[in-house]
PDB file of C-alpha atoms in Angstrom:
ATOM      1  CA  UNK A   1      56.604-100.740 -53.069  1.00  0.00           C
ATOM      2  CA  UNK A   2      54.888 -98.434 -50.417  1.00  0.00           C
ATOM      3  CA  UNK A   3      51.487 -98.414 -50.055  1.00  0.00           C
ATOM      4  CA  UNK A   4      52.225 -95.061 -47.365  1.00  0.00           C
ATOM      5  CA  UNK A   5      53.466 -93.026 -49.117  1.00  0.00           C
ATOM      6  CA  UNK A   6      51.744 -93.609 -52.927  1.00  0.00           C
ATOM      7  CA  UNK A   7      48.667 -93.206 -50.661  1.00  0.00           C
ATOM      8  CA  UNK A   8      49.927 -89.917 -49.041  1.00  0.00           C
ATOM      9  CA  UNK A   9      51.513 -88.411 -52.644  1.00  0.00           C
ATOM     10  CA  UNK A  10      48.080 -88.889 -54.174  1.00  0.00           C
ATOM     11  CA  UNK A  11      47.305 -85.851 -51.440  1.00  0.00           C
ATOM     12  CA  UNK A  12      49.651 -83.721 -52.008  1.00  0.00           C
ATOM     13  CA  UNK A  13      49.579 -80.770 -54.744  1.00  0.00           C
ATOM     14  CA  UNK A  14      52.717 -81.530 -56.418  1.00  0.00           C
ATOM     15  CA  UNK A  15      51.557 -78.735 -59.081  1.00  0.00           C
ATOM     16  CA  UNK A  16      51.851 -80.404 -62.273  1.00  0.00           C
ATOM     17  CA  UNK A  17      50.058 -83.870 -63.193  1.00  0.00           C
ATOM     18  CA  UNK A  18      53.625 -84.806 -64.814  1.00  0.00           C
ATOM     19  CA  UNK A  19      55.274 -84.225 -61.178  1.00  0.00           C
ATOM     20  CA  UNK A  20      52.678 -86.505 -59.731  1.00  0.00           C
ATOM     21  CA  UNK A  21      53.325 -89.395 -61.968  1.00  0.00           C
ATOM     22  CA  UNK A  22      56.660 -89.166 -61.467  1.00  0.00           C
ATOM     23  CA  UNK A  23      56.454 -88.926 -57.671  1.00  0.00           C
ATOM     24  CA  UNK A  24      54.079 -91.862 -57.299  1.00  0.00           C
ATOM     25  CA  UNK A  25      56.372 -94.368 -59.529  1.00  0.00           C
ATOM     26  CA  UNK A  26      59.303 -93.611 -57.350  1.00  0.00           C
ATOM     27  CA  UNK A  27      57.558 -94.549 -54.512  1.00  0.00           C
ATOM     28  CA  UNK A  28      57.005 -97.652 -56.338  1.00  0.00           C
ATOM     29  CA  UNK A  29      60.329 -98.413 -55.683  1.00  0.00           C
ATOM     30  CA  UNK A  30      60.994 -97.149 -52.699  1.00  0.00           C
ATOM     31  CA  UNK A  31      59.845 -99.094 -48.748  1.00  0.00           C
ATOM     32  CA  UNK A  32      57.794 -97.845 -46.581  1.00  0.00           C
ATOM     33  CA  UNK A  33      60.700 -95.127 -44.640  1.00  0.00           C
ATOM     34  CA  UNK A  34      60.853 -93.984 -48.661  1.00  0.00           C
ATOM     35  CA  UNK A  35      64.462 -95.392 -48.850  1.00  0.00           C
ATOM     36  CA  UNK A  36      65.556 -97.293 -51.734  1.00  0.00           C
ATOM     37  CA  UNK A  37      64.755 -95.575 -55.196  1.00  0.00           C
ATOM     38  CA  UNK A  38      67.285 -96.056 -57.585  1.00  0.00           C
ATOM     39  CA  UNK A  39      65.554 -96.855 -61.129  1.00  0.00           C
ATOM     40  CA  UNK A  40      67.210 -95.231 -64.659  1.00  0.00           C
ATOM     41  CA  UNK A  41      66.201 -92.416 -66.269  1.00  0.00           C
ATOM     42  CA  UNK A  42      65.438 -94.044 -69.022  1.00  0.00           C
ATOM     43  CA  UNK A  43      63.495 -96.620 -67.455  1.00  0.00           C
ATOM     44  CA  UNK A  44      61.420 -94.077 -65.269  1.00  0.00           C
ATOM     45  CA  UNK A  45      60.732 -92.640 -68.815  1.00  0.00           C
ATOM     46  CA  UNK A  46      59.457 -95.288 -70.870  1.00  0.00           C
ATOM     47  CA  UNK A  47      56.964 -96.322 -67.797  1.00  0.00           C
ATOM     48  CA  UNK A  48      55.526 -92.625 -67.131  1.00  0.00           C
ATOM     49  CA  UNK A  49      55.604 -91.684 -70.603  1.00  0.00           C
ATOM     50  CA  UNK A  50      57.622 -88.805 -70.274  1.00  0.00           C
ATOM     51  CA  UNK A  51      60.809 -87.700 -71.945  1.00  0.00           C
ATOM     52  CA  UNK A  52      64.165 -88.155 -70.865  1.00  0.00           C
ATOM     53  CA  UNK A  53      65.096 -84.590 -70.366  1.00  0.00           C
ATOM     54  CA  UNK A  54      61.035 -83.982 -68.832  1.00  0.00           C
ATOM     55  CA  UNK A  55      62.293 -86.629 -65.952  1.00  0.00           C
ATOM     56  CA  UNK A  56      65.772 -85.453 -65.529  1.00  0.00           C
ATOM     57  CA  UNK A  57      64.131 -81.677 -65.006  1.00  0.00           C
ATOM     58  CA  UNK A  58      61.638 -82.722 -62.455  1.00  0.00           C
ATOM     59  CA  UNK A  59      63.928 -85.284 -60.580  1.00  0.00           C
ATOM     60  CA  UNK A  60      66.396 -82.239 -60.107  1.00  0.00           C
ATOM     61  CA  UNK A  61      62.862 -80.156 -58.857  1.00  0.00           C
ATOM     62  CA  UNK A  62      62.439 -82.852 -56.192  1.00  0.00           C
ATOM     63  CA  UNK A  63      65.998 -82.777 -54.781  1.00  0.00           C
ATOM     64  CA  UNK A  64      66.133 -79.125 -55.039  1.00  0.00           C
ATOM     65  CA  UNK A  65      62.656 -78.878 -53.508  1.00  0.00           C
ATOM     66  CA  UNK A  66      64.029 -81.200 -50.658  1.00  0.00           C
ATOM     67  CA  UNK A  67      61.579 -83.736 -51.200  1.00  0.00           C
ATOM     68  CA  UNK A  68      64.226 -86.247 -53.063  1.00  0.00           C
ATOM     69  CA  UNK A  69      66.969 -87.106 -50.719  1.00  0.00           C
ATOM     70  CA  UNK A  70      70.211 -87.797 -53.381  1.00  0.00           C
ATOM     71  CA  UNK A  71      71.834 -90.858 -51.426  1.00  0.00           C
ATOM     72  CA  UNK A  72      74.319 -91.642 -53.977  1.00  0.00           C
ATOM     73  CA  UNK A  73      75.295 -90.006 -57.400  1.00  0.00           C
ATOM     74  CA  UNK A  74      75.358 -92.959 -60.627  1.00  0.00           C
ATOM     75  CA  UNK A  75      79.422 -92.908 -61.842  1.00  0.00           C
ATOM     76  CA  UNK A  76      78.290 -93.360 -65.611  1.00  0.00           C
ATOM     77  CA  UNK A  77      78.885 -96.696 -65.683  1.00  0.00           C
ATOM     78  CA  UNK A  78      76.090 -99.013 -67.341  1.00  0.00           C
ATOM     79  CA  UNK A  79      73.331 -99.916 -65.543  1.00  0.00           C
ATOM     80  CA  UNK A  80      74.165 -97.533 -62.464  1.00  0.00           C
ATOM     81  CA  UNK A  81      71.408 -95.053 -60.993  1.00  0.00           C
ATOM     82  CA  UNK A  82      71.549 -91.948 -58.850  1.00  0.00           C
ATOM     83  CA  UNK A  83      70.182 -93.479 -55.471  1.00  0.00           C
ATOM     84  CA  UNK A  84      67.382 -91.279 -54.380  1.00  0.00           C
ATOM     85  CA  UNK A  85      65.509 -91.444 -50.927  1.00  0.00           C
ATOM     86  CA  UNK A  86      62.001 -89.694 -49.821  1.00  0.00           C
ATOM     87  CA  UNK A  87      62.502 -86.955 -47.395  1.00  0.00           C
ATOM     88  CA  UNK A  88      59.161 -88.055 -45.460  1.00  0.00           C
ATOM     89  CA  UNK A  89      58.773 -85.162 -42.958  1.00  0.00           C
ATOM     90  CA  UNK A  90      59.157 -82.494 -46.152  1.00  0.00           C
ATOM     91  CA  UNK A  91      56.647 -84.402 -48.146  1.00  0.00           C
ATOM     92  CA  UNK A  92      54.169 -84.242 -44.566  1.00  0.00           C
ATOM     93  CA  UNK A  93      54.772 -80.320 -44.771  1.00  0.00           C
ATOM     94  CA  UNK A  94      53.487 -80.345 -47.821  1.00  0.00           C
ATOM     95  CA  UNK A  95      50.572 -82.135 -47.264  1.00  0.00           C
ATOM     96  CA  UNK A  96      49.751 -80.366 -43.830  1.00  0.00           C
ATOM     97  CA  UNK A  97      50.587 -76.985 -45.647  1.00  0.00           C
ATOM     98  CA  UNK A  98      47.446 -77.563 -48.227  1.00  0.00           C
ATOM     99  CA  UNK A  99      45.207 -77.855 -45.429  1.00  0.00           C
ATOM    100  CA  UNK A 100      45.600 -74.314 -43.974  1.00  0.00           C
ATOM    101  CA  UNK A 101      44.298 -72.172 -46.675  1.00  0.00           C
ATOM    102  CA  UNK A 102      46.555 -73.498 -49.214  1.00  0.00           C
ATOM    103  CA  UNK A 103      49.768 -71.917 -48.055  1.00  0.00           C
ATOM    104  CA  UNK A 104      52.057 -73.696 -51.057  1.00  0.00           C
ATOM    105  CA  UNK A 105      51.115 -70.121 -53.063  1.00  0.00           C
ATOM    106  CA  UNK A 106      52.274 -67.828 -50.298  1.00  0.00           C
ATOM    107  CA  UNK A 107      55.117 -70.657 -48.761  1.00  0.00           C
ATOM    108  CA  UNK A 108      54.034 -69.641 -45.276  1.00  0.00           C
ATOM    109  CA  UNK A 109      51.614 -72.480 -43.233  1.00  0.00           C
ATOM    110  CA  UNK A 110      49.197 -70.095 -40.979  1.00  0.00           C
ATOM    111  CA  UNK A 111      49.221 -69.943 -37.658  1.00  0.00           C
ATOM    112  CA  UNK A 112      52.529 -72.308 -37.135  1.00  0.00           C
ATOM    113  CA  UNK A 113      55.366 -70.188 -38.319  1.00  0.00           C
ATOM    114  CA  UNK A 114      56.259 -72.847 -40.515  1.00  0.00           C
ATOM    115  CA  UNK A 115      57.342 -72.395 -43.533  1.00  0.00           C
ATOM    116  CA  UNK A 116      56.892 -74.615 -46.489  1.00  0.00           C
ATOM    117  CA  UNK A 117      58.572 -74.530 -50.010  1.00  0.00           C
ATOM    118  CA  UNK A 118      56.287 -73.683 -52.409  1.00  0.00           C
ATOM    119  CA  UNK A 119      56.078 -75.378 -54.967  1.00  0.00           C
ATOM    120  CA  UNK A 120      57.893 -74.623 -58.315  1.00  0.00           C
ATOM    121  CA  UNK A 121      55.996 -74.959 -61.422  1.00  0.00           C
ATOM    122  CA  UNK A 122      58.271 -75.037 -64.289  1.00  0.00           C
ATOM    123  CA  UNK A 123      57.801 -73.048 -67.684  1.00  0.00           C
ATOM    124  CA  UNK A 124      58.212 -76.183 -69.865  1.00  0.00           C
ATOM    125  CA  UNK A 125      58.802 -73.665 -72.999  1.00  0.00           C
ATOM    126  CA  UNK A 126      61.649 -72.141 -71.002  1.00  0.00           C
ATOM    127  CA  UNK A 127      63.392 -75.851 -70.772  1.00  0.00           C
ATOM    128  CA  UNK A 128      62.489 -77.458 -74.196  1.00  0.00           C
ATOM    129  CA  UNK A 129      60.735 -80.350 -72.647  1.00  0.00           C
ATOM    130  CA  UNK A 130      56.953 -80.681 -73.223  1.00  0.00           C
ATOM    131  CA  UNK A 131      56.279 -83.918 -70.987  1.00  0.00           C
ATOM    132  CA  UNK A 132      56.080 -86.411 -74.235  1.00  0.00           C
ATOM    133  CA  UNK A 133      58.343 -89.288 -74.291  1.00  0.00           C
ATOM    134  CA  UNK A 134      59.198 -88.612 -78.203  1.00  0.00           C
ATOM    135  CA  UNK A 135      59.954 -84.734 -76.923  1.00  0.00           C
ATOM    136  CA  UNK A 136      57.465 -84.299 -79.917  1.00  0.00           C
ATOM    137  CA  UNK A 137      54.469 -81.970 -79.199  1.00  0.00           C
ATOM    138  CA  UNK A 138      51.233 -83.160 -79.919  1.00  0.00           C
ATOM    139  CA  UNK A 139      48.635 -81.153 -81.759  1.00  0.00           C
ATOM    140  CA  UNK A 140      45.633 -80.207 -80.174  1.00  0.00           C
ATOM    141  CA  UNK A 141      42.538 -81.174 -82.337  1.00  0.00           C
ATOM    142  CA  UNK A 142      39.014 -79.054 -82.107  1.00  0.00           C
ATOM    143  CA  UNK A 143      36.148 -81.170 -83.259  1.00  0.00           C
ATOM    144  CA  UNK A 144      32.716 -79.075 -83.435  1.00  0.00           C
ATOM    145  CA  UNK A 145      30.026 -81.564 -84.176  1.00  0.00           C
ATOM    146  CA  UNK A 146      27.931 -79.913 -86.735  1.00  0.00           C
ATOM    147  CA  UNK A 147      24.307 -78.936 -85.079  1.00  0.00           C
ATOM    148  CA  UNK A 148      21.264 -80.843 -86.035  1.00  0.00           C
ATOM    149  CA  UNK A 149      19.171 -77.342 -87.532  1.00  0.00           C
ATOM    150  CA  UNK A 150      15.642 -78.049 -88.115  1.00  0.00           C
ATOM    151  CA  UNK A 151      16.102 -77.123 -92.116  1.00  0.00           C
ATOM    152  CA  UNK A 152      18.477 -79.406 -92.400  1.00  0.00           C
ATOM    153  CA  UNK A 153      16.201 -82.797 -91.914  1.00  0.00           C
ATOM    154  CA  UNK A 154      13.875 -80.796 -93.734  1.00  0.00           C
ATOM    155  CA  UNK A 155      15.683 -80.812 -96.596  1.00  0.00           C
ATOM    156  CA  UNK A 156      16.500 -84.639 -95.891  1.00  0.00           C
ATOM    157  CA  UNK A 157      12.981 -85.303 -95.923  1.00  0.00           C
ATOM    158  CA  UNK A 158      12.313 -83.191 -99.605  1.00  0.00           C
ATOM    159  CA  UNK A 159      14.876 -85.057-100.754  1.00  0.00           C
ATOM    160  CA  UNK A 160      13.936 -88.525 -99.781  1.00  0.00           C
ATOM    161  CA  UNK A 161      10.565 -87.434-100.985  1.00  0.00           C
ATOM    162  CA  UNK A 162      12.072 -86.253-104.361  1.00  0.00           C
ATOM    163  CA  UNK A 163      14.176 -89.918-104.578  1.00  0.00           C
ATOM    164  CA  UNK A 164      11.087 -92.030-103.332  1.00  0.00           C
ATOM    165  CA  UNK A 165       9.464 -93.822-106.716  1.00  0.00           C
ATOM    166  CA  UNK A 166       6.408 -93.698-105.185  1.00  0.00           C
ATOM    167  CA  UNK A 167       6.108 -89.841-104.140  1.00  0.00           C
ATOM    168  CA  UNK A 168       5.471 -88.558-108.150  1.00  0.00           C
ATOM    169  CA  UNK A 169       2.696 -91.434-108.619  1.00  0.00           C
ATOM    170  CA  UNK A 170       0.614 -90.083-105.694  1.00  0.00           C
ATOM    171  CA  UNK A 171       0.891 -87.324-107.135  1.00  0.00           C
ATOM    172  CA  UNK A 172       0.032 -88.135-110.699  1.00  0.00           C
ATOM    173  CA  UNK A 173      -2.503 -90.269-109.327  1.00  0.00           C
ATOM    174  CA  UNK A 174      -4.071 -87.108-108.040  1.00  0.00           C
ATOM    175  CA  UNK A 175      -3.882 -85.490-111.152  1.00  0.00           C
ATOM    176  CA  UNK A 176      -5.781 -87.821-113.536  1.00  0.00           C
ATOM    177  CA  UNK A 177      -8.533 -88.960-110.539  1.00  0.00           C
ATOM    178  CA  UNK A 178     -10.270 -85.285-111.486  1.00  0.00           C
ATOM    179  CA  UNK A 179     -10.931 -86.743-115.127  1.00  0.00           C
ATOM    180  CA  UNK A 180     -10.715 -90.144-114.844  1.00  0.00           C
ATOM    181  CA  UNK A 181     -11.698 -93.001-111.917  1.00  0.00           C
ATOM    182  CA  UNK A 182      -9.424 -94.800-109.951  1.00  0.00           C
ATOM    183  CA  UNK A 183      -9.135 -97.734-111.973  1.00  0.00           C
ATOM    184  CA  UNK A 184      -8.622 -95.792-115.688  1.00  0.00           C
ATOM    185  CA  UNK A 185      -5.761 -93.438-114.335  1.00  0.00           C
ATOM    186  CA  UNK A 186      -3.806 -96.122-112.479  1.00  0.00           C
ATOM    187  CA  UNK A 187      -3.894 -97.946-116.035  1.00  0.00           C
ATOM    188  CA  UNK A 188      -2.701 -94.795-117.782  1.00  0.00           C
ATOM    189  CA  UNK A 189       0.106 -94.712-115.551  1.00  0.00           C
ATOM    190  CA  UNK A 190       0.741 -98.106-115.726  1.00  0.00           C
ATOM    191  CA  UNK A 191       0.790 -97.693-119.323  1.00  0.00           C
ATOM    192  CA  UNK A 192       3.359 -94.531-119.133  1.00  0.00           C
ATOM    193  CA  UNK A 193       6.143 -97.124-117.041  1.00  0.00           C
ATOM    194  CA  UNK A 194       5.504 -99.767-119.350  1.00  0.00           C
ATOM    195  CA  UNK A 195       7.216 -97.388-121.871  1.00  0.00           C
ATOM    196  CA  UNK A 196       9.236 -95.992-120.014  1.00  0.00           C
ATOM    197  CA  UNK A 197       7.973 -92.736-119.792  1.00  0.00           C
ATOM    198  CA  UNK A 198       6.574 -92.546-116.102  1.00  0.00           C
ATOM    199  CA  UNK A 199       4.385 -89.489-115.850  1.00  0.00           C
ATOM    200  CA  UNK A 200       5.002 -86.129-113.318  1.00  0.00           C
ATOM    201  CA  UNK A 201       2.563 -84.646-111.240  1.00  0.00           C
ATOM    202  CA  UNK A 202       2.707 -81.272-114.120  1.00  0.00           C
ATOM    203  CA  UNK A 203       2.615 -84.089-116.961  1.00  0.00           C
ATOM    204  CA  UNK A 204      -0.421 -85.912-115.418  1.00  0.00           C
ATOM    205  CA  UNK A 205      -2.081 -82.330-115.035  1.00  0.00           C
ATOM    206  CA  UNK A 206      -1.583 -81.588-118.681  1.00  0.00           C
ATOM    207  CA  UNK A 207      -2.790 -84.847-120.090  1.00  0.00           C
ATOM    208  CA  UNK A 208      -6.280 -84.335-117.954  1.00  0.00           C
ATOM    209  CA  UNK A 209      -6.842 -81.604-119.454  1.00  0.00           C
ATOM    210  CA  UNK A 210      -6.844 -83.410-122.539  1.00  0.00           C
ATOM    211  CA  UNK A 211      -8.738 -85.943-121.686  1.00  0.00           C
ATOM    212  CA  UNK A 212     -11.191 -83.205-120.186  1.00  0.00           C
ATOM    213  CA  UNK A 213     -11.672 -81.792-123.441  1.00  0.00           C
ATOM    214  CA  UNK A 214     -13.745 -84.798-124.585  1.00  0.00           C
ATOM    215  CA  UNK A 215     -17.218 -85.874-124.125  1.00  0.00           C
ATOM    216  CA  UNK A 216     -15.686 -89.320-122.766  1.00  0.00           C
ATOM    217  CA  UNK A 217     -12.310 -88.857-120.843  1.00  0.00           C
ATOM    218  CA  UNK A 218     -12.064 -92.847-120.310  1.00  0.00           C
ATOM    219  CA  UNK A 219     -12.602 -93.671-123.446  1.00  0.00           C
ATOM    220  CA  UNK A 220     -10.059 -91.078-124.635  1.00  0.00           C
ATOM    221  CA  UNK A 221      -7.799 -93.028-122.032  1.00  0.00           C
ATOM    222  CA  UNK A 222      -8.860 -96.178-123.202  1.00  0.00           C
ATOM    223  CA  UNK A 223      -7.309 -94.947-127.006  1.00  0.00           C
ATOM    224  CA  UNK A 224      -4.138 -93.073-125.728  1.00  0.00           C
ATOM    225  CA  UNK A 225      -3.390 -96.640-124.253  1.00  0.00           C
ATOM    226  CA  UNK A 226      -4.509 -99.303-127.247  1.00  0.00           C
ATOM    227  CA  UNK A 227      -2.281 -97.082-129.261  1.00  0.00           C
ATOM    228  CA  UNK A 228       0.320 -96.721-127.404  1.00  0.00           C
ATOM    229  CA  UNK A 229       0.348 -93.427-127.292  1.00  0.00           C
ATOM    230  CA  UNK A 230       2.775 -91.614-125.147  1.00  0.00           C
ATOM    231  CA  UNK A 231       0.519 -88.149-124.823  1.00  0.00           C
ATOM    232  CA  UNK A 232      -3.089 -87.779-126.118  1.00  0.00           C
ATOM    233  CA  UNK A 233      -4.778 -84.438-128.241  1.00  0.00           C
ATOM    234  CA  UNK A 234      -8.548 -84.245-129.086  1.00  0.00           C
ATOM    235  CA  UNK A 235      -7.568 -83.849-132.443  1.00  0.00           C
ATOM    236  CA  UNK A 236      -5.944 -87.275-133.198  1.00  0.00           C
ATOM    237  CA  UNK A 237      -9.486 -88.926-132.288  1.00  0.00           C
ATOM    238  CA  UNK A 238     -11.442 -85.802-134.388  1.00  0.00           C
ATOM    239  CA  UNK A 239     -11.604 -88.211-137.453  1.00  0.00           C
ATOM    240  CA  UNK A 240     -12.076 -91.929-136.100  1.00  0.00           C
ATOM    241  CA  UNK A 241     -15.349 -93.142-135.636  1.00  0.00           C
ATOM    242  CA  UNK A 242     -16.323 -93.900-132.556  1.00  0.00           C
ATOM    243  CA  UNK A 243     -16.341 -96.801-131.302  1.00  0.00           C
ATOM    244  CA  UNK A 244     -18.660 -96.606-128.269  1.00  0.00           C
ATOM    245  CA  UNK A 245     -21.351 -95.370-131.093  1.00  0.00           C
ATOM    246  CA  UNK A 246     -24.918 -96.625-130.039  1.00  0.00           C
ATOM    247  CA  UNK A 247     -26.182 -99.190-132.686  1.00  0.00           C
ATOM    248  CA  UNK A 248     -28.776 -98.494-135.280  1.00  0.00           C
ATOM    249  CA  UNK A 249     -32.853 -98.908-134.262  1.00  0.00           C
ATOM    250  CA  UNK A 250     -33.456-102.282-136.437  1.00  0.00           C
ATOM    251  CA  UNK A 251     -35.983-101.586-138.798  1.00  0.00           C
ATOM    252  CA  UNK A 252     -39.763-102.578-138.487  1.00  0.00           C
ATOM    253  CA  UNK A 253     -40.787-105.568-140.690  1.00  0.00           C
ATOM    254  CA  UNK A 254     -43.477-104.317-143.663  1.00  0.00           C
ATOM    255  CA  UNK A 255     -46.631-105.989-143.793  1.00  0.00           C
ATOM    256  CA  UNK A 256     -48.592-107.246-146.513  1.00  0.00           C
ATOM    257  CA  UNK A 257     -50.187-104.143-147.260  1.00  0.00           C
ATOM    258  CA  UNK A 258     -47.162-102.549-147.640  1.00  0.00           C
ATOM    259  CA  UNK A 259     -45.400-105.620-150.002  1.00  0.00           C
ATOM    260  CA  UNK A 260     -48.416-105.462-152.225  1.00  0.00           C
ATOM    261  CA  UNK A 261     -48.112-102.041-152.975  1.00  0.00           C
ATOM    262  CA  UNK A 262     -44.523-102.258-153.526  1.00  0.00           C
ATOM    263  CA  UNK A 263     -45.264-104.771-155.828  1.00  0.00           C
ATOM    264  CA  UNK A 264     -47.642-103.277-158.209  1.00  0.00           C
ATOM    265  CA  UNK A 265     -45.228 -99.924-158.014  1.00  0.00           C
ATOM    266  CA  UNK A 266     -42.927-102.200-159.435  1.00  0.00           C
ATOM    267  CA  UNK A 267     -44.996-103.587-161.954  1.00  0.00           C
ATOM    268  CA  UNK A 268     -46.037-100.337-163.157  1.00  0.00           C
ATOM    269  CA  UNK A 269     -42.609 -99.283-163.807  1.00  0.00           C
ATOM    270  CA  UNK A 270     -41.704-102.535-165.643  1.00  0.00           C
ATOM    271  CA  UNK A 271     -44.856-101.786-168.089  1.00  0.00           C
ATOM    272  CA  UNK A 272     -44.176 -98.019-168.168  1.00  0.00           C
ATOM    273  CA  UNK A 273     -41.099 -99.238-169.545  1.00  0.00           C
ATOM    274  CA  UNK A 274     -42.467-101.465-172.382  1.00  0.00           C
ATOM    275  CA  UNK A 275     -44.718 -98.598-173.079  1.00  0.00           C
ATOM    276  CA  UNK A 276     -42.130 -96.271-173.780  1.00  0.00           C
ATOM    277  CA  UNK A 277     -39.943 -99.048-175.630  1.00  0.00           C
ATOM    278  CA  UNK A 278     -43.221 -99.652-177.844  1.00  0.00           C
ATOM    279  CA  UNK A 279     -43.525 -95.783-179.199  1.00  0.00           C
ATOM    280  CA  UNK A 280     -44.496 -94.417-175.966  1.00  0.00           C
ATOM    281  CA  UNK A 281     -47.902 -95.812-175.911  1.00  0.00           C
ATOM    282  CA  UNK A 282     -49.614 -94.589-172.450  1.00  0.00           C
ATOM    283  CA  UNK A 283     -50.656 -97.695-170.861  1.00  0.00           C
ATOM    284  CA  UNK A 284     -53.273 -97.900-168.000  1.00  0.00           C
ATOM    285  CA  UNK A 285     -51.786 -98.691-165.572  1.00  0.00           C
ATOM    286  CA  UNK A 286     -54.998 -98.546-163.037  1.00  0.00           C
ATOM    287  CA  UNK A 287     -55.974-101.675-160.914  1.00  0.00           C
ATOM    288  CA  UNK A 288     -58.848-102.688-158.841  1.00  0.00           C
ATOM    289  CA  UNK A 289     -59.165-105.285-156.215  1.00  0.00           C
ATOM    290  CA  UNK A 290     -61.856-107.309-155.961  1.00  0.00           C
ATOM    291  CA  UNK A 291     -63.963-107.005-152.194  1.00  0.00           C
ATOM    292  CA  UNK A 292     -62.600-103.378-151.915  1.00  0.00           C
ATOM    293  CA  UNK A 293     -65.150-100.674-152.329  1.00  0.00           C
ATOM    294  CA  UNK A 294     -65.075 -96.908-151.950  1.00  0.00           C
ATOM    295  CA  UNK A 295     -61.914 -94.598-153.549  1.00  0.00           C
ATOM    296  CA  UNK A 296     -58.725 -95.484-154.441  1.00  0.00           C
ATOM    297  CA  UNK A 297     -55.111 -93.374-154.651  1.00  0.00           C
ATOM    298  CA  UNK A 298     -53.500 -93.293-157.680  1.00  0.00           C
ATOM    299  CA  UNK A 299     -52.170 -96.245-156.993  1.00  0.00           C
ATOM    300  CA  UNK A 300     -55.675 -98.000-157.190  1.00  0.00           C
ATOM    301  CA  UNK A 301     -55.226 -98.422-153.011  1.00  0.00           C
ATOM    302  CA  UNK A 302     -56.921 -96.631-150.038  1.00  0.00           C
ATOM    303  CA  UNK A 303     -53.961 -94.450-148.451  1.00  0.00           C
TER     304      UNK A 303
END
């Protein structure tokens, strides 16, 4: 392995990152005067990841290019190699060339008279190889990450709202707390879950204008719910007594005045009765009571 000249090929502009790879492996075998390379094809293939025929190509570049020395040709025998050497002072043109105004594009180093080779970058479509160690071309994928557009988590966040269980009840909630208080329309749509028929921001809207129609929305809530209704109408309650109706004023307690008068009433009628039963025979029915001076009704009382 030489250190040197790895270090000095990682310099140079070989043209093609395939040439490089090649170029630096070989001096992986090679010592530090660049002699010594004599690996297989197929091995230099399988550890630079080209194809066969895509190192073939560029080890035939090198030697034509004078920067591969061919030492000794393989005789096709198993396990032989074409013995290759670096040609050190072509590979230090090189190099030197790229630092005077890159002269590997004209082949000319300015200023020196020297000339350099240029160096040859193969049309791989004109040769069949493409570089791959399969020979298979790869296909070139184009991934455009989609852009994050403003309407987009808009519509993420309506839709979130539209799947949230809690987003309609606010809503509803809303609705029925113009009619109702807190406390009545969180039971009405408590009551509207409980049978499964959870209420909608337009359904609570309708139903409070039900309720609105009467002179006591709660209590219209309070019979929606204790009859299970699912919806409620003025007119199902138009009938039914109600049954927040005040109690009647108790009645005052007569006095004796008053029981003594309905007493002789009575009596008169009794003997009005007899009377009439007798051959309607008038009777007098006039009474006085003792201690009481001055006129009398009909009744034989003051009035």
């Amino acid at each position: 392995m030489s250190i040197t000249i790895m270090a000095r090929l990682f310099k140079a502009r070989l043209g093609t990152a395939n040439r490089k790879i090649l170029a630096i492996r070989l001096a992986d075998f090679a010592d530090d005067e660049g002699r010594g390379i004599w690996p297989t094809v197929g091995r230099l293939s399988a550890e630079t990841e080209l194809s066969e025929r895509t190192v073939q190509r560029i080890l035939k570049e090198f030697v034509d290019e004078g920067l591969l020395v061919e030492v000794s040709r393989a005789n096709g025998r198993p396990g032989q190699a074409t013995r290759y050497d670096f040609d050190l002072s072509v590979l230090g043109r090189i190099i030197d060339g790229m630092q005077e105004n890159d002269p590997i594009d004209d082949g000319c180093q300015a200023g020196t008279g020297v000339t350099v080779s240029p160096v040859r970058v193969t049309n791989e479509r004109e040769t069949g190889d493409n570089g791959d160690i399969d020979g298979c071309h790869r296909d070139t994928r184009t991934i455009i990450e989609p852009l994050d557009h403003p309407s987009r988590k808009q519509d993420a966040r309506e839709q979130g709202r539209e799947n949230d269980p809690d987003a309609s009840p606010k809503s509803a909630l809303a609705e029925l707390t113009t009619v109702l208080d807190v406390e009545t329309a969180r039971a009405v749509m408590e009551h509207r879950r409980t049978i499964r028929r959870p209420l909608t921001p337009h359904a609570a809207r309708l139903l409070a204008r039900k309720f609105a129609q009467m002179p006591d929305p709660r209590h219209a809530a309070d019979v929606m719910i204790g009859n299970g209704w699912q919806g409620f109408d003025p007119s199902w309650v138009k009938d039914r007594p109600s049954s927040r109706a005040s109690p009647s004023a108790p009645q005052r307690p007569e006095t004796a005045h008053q029981k003594l008068k309905s007493a002789i009433r009575s009596a008169r009628e009794i003997e009005h009765d007899l009377g009439s039963r007798r051959g309607n025979q008038p009777v007098d029915g006039r009474l006085r009571l003792g201690g009481l001076d001055g006129e009398r009704g009909a009744d034989g009382f003051d009035d």
